[in-house]
XYZ file of C-alpha atoms in Angstrom:
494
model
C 110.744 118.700 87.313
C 113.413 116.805 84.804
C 114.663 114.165 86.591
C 112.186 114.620 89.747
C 108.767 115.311 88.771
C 106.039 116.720 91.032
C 104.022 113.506 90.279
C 106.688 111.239 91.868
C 107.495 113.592 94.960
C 103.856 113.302 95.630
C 102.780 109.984 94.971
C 105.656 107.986 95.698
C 106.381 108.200 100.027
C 103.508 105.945 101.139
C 102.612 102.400 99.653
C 100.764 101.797 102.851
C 98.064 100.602 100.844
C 99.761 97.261 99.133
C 100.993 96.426 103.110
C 98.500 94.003 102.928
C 99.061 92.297 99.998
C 102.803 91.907 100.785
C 101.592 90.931 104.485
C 99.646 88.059 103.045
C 101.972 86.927 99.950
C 104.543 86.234 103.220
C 101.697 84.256 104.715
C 101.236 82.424 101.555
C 104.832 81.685 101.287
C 104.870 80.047 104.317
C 101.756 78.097 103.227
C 101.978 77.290 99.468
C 105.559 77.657 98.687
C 106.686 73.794 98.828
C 103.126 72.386 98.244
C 101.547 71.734 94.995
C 99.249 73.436 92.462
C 95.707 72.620 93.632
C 94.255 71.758 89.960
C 91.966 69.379 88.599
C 92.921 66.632 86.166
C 91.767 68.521 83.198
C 93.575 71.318 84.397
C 96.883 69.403 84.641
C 98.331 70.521 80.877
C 97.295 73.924 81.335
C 100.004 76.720 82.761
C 98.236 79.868 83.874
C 100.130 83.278 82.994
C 99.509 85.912 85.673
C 98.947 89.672 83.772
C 99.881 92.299 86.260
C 99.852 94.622 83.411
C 96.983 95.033 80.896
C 97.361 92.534 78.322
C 98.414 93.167 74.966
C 98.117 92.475 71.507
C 101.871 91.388 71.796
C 101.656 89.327 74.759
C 98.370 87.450 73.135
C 100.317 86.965 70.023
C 103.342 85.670 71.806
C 100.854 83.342 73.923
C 99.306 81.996 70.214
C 102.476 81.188 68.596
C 103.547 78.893 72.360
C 99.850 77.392 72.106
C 100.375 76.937 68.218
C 103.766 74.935 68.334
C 102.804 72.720 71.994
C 99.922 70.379 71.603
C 100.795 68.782 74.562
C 100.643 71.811 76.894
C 98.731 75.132 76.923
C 99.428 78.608 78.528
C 96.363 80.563 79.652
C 96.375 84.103 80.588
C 94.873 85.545 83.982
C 94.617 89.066 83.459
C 95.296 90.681 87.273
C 95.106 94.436 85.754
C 91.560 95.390 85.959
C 90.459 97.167 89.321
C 90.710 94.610 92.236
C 93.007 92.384 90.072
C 95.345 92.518 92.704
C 93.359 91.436 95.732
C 92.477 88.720 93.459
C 95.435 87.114 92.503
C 96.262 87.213 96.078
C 93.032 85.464 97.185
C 93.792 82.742 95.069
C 97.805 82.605 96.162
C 96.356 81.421 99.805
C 93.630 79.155 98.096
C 97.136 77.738 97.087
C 96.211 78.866 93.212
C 99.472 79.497 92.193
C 100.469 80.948 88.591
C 102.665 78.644 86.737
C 104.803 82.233 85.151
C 104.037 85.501 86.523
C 105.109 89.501 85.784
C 106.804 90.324 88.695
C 106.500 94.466 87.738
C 102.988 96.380 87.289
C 103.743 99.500 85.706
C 100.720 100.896 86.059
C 97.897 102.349 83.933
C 100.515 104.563 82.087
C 102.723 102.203 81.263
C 106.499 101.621 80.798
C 106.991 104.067 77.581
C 105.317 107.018 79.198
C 108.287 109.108 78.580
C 110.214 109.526 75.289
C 113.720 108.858 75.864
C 115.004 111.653 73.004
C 113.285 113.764 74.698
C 114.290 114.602 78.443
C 115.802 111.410 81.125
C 113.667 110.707 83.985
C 114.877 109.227 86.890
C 113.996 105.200 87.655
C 110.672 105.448 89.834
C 109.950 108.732 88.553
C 107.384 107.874 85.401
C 106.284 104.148 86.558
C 103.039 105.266 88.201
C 103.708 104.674 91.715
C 100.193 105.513 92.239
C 98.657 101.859 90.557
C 102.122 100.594 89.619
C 104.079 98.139 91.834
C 106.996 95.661 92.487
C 106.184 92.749 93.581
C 108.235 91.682 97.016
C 111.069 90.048 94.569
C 113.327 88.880 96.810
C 110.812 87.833 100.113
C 109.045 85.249 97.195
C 112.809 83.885 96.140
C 113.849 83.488 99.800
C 110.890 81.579 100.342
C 111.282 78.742 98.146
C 108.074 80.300 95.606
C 110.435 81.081 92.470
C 112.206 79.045 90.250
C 115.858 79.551 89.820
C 116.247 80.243 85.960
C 120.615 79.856 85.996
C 120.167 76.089 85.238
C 117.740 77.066 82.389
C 120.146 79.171 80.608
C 123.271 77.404 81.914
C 121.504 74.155 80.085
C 120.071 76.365 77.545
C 121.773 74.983 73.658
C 120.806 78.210 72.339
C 121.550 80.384 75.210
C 124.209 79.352 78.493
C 125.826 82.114 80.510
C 127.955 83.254 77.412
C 125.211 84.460 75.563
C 123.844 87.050 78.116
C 124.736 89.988 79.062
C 125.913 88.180 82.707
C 126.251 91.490 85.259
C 122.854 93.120 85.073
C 121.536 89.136 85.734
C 123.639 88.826 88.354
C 122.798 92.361 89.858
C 119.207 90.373 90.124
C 120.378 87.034 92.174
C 118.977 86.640 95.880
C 121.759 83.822 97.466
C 123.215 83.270 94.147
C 119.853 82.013 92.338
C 118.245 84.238 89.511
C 114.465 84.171 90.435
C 113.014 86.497 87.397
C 114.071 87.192 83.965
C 113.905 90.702 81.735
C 114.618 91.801 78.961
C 116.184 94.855 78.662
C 117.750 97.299 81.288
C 118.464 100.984 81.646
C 121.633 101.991 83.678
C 121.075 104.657 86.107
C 124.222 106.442 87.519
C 125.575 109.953 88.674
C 127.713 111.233 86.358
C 130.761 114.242 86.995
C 133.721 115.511 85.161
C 136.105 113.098 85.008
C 138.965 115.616 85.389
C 136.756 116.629 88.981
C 136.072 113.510 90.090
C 138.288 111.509 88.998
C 138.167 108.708 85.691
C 136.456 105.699 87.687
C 133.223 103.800 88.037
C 132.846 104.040 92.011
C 133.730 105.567 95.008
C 133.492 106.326 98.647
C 132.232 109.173 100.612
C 135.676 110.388 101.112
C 136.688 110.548 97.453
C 133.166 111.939 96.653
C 134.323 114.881 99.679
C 137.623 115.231 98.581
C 136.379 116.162 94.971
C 133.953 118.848 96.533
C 136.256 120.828 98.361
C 138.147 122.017 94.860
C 134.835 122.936 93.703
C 134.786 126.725 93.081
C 133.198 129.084 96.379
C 128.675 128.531 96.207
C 128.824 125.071 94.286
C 126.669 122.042 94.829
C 127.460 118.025 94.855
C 124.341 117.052 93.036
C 121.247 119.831 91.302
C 120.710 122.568 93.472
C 116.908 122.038 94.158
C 117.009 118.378 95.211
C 116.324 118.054 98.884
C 117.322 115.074 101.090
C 113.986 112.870 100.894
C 113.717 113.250 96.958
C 117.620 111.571 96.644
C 116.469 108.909 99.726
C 113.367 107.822 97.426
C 114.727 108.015 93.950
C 118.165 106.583 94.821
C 119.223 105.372 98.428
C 116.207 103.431 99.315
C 117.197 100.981 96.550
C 120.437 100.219 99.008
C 118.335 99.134 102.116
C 118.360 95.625 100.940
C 122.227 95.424 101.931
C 121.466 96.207 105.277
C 119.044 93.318 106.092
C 119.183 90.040 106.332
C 115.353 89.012 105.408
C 116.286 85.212 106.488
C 117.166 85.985 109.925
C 115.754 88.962 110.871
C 119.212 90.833 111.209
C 120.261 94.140 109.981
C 123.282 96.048 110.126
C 122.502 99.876 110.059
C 124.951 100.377 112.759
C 127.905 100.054 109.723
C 130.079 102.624 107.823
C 128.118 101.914 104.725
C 124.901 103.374 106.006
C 126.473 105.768 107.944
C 128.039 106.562 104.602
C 124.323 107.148 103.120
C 123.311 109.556 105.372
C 126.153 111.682 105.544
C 125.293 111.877 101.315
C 122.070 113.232 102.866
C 123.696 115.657 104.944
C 124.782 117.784 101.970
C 121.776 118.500 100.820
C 118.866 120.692 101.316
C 116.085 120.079 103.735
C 113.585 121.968 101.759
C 113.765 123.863 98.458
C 111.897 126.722 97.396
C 110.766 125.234 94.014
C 110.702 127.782 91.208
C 108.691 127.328 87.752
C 110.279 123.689 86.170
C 112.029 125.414 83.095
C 113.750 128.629 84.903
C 115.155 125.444 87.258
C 116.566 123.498 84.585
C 117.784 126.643 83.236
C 119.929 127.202 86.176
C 120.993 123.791 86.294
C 122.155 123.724 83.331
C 123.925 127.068 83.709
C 125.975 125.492 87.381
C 126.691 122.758 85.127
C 128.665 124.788 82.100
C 130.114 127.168 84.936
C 131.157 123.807 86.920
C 129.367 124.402 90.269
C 127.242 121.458 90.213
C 129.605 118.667 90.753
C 127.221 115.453 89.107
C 124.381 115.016 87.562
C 121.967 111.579 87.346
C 122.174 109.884 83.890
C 120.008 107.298 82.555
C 122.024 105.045 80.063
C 119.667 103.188 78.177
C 121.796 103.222 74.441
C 125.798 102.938 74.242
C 125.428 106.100 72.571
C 124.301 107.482 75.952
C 128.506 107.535 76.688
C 129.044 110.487 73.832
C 125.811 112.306 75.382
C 127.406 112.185 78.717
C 130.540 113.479 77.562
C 128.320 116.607 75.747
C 126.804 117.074 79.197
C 129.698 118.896 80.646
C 131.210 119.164 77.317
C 134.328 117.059 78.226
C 134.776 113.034 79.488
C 132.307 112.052 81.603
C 132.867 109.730 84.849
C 129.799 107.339 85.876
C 130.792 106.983 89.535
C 127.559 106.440 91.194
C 126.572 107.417 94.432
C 129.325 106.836 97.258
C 129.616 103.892 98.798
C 131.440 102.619 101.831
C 133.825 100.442 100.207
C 134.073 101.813 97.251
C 131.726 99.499 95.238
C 129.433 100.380 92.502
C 126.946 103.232 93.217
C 125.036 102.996 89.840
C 122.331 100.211 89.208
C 120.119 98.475 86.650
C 116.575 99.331 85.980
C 114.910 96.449 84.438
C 112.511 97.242 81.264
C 109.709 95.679 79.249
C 108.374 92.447 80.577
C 109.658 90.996 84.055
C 108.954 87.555 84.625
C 109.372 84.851 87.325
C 108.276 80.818 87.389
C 107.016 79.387 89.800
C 108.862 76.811 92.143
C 105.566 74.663 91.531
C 105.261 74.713 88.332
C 103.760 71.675 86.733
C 105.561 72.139 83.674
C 109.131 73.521 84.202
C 110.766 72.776 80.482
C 107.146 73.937 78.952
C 107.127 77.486 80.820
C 111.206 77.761 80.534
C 110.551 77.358 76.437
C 108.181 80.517 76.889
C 110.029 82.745 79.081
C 113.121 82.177 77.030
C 111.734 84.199 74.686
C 112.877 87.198 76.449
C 116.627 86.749 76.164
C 116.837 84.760 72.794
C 118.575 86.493 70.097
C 116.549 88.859 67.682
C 118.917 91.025 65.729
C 121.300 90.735 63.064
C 124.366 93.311 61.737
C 123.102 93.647 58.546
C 119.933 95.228 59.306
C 119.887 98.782 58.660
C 116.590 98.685 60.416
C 117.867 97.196 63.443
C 117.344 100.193 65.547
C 113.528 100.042 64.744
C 113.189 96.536 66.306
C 111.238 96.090 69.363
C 114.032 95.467 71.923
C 116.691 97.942 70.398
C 115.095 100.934 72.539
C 117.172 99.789 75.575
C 120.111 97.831 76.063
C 119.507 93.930 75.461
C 119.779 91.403 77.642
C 120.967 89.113 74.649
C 124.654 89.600 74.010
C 124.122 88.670 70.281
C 121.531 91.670 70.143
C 123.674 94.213 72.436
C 126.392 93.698 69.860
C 124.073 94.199 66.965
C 123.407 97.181 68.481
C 126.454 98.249 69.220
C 127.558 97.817 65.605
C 124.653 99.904 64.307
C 125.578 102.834 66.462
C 128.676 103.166 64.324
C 127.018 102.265 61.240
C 124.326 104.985 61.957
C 126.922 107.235 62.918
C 129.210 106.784 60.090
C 126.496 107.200 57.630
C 125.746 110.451 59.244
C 129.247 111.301 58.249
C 129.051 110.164 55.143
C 125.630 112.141 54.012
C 126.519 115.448 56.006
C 130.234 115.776 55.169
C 130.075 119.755 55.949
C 128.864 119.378 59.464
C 127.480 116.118 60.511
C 126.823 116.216 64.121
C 124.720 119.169 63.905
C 122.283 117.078 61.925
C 122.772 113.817 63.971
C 120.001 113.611 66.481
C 119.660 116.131 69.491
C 118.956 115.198 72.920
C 117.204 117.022 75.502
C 118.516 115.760 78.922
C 115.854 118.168 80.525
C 112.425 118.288 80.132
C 112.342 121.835 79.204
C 115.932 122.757 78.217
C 117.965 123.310 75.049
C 118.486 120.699 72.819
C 122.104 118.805 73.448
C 124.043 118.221 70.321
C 127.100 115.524 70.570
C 130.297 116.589 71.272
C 131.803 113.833 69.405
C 130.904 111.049 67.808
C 131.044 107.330 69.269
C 134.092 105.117 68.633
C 134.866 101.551 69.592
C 137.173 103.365 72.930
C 133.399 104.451 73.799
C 131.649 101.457 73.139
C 134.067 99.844 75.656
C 133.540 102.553 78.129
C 130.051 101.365 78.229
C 130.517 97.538 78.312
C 132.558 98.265 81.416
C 130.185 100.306 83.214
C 127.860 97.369 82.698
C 130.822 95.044 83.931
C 131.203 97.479 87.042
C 127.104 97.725 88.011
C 126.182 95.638 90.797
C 122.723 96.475 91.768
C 119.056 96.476 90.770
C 116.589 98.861 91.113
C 114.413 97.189 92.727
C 112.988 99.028 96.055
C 111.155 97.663 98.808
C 108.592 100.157 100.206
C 107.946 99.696 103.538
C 111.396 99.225 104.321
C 112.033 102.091 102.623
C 109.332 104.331 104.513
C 110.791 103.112 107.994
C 114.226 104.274 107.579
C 113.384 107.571 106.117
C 110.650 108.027 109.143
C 113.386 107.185 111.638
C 116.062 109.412 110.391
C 113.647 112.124 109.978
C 114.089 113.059 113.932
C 117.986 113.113 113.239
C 118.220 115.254 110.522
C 115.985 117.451 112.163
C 118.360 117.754 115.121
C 116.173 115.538 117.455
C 118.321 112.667 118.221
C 121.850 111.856 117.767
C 122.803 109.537 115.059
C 124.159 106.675 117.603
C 120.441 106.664 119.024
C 119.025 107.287 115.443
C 120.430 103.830 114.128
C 119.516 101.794 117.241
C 115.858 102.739 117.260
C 116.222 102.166 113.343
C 117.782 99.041 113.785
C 114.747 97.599 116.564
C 111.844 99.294 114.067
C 113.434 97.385 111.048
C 113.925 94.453 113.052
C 110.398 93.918 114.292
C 109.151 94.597 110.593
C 111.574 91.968 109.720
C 110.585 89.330 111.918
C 107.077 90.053 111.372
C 107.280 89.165 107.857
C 109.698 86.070 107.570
């Protein structure tokens, strides 16, 4: 339902099934990650391109025009999509086969635009086909030496360098400072409240997040009524386990005020939920938020314009302050779109494969297209600062030509939005101004994290704190057990 469909409560617990590719990627990592390509001479100007996802016309044509303009070097596709790719490509990772670029995110056989973003927000995780779709283990493969950091590629970049990208959702991506994959677009997913409730910030602690509750009226709720404690673990909190681990060493630190901090989140919310038919829900969500007893609501922010639609949420400014964390950092995260890629550490041709993933993040759009909306990277936000501006000047163009053709009543023929799958159509309270536009280049500023979760992890804490929140064992003896079962995992893989 809206922003936590059936499909994703059911499909999305147990990956159990990829534990054995991720067990033997770490045991090719150990092998392959500071050898060498094992090719044969004729093989030697040829860069392989793994396909995770089904391969396009798009990608093909991208492919043609690198082959085209490089006579010295091609790139050659592997397509890893079909039934069994998988086991494949991982076959040939221990044969020490390693792809010179690779997609680092399978969505699946559905896709990435499985949803239509005008028409209801899902939540990250909740429409990528968990079922088929995977990440790949992102951050074991950069620890391990098998990734390429890309900063000196952009930093040496004539076209590009750090002051050409959008820097914070890159950075949100670094494992020990490097940048091991590339995108390019992102989404911003947040939790979103009355700023005159909870205050006009971009983070906060559990405290504030408390403090904020208790003036709620009598019979309100923090978050939607109907979400229970495991569907705000999987869709949201999972993605923070990485900043309890140390993957290097084998170390975690569960037993801190920041996890503590997670659970008692957790604690305020419904163990089960008697799940009524999806619209009367969203109905009555709707209805707690314009009677102000649901305190936030998740937001995907995937235009600038998504600041105004925020604000006609509650029908007053809107605060994106995340989830709580300990110290107050940022609760929200990126959620990476369209094509994720990484290069390989081995690559036999660094500069060749660099001047084909660039593509991703070179500028595309100009301010005096009036068609800029319809290009292909404008339906999120841009990695490219040169194409996030473009788009942020077409937002007011768009809007001001609104204006200009409706003079009688133009919002109520600018574009609707349907933040629920079901519910009534949201018209803007307001139109965007530059004051807006900044609101949303400092939420970017103010994100820190990527969604990017790590499933077995993720299945052993919420296992473990199962027993606790089913009054079973105290929370001291909860995190020590957690912190031995997530410490053998650990050292199992490293």
């Amino acid at each position: 339902m809206g922003l936590f469909s059936n499909s994703f409560r059911e499909g999305s617990i147990k990956y159990s099934r990829h534990a054995l590719f991720f067990l033997l990627l770490a045991c090719v990592l150990v092998l392959s990650a500071c050898g060498e390509n094992q090719r044969t001479p004729e093989e030697e100007n040829i860069l392989i391109y793994a396909a995770l996802n089904p391969v396009t016309d798009k990608l093909e044509k991208s492919i043609a025009r690198f082959n085209e303009k490089h006579e010295d070097v091609q790139i050659e596709i592997h397509d890893y999509s079909d039934e069994g790719g998988r086991e494949r490509l991982q076959t040939e990772l221990v044969l020490g086969q390693v792809p010179d670029i690779m997609e680092l995110r399978c969505y699946g056989k559905a896709g990435e635009d499985v949803w239509d973003p005008l028409h209801g927000d899902p939540l990250p995780g909740s429409y990528t086909g968990p079922e088929d779709g995977y990440f790949m283990p992102y951050r074991q493969l950069a620890q391990r030496g098998y990734l390429e950091d890309l900063w000196p590629y952009i930093e040496n970049d004539p076209d590009l360098g750090r002051e050409a990208v959008l820097e914070a959702p890159l950075e949100a991506a670094e494992v020990n400072g490097g940048l091991y994959m590339l995108f390019e677009r992102v989404e911003i997913f947040t939790l979103i409240g009355r700023a005159s409730v909870v205050g006009d910030r971009y983070s906060w602690t559990l405290d504030d997040m408390m403090d904020a509750y208790a003036a709620m009226p009598e019979g309100s709720t923090i978050m939607r009524y109907n979400m229970t404690k495991r569907e705000v673990f999987y869709n949201l909190l999972c993605n923070s386990l990485e900043g309890f681990v140390n993957r290097e060493t084998g170390e975690c630190t569960f037993d801190s005020e920041g996890f503590r901090s997670l659970v008692g989140l957790l604690e305020t919310l419904p163990d089960e939920v008697d799940y009524e038919k999806a619209q009367e829900a969203e109905e009555e969500v709707m209805r707690r938020i314009k009677n102000g007893t649901q305190m936030l609501e998740g937001m995907l922010l995937y235009w600038p314009r998504n600041i105004c639609r925020s604000d006609s949420i509650f029908q007053e400014r809107a605060a994106f302050v995340g989830y709580p964390t300990a110290d107050g950092s940022s609760g929200s995260f990126f959620y990476q779109t369209g094509t994720v890629l990484g290069m390989s550490s081995t690559c036999r041709n660094k500069a060749a494969a660099w001047d084909y993933i660039r593509q991703m993040i070179t500028p595309r759009l100009r301010k005096t297209e009036s068609s800029i909306i319809a290009s292909d990277r404008s339906i999120d936000t841009p990695i490219n600062l040169n194409d996030y501006e473009a788009l942020c000047w077409y937002e007011l163009y768009y809007m001001a030509d609104t204006v200009r053709r409706y003079p009688e009543d133009p919002l109520k023929h600018y574009l609707p939005n349907r933040h629920f799958q079901y519910g009534p159509e949201i018209y803007l309270m307001d139109f965007l101004t530059e004051k807006d536009l900044q609101r949303h280049r400092e939420l970017i500023d103010h994100t820190t994290q990527l969604y990017w979760p790590e499933d077995e992890l993720s299945d052993i804490v919420w296992e473990t704190l199962g027993a606790y929140f089913a009054g079973d064992r105290p929370l001291d003896d909860t995190i020590r057990l957690l912190e031995s079962r997530v410490g053998l995992y650990l050292n199992e893989n490293r």
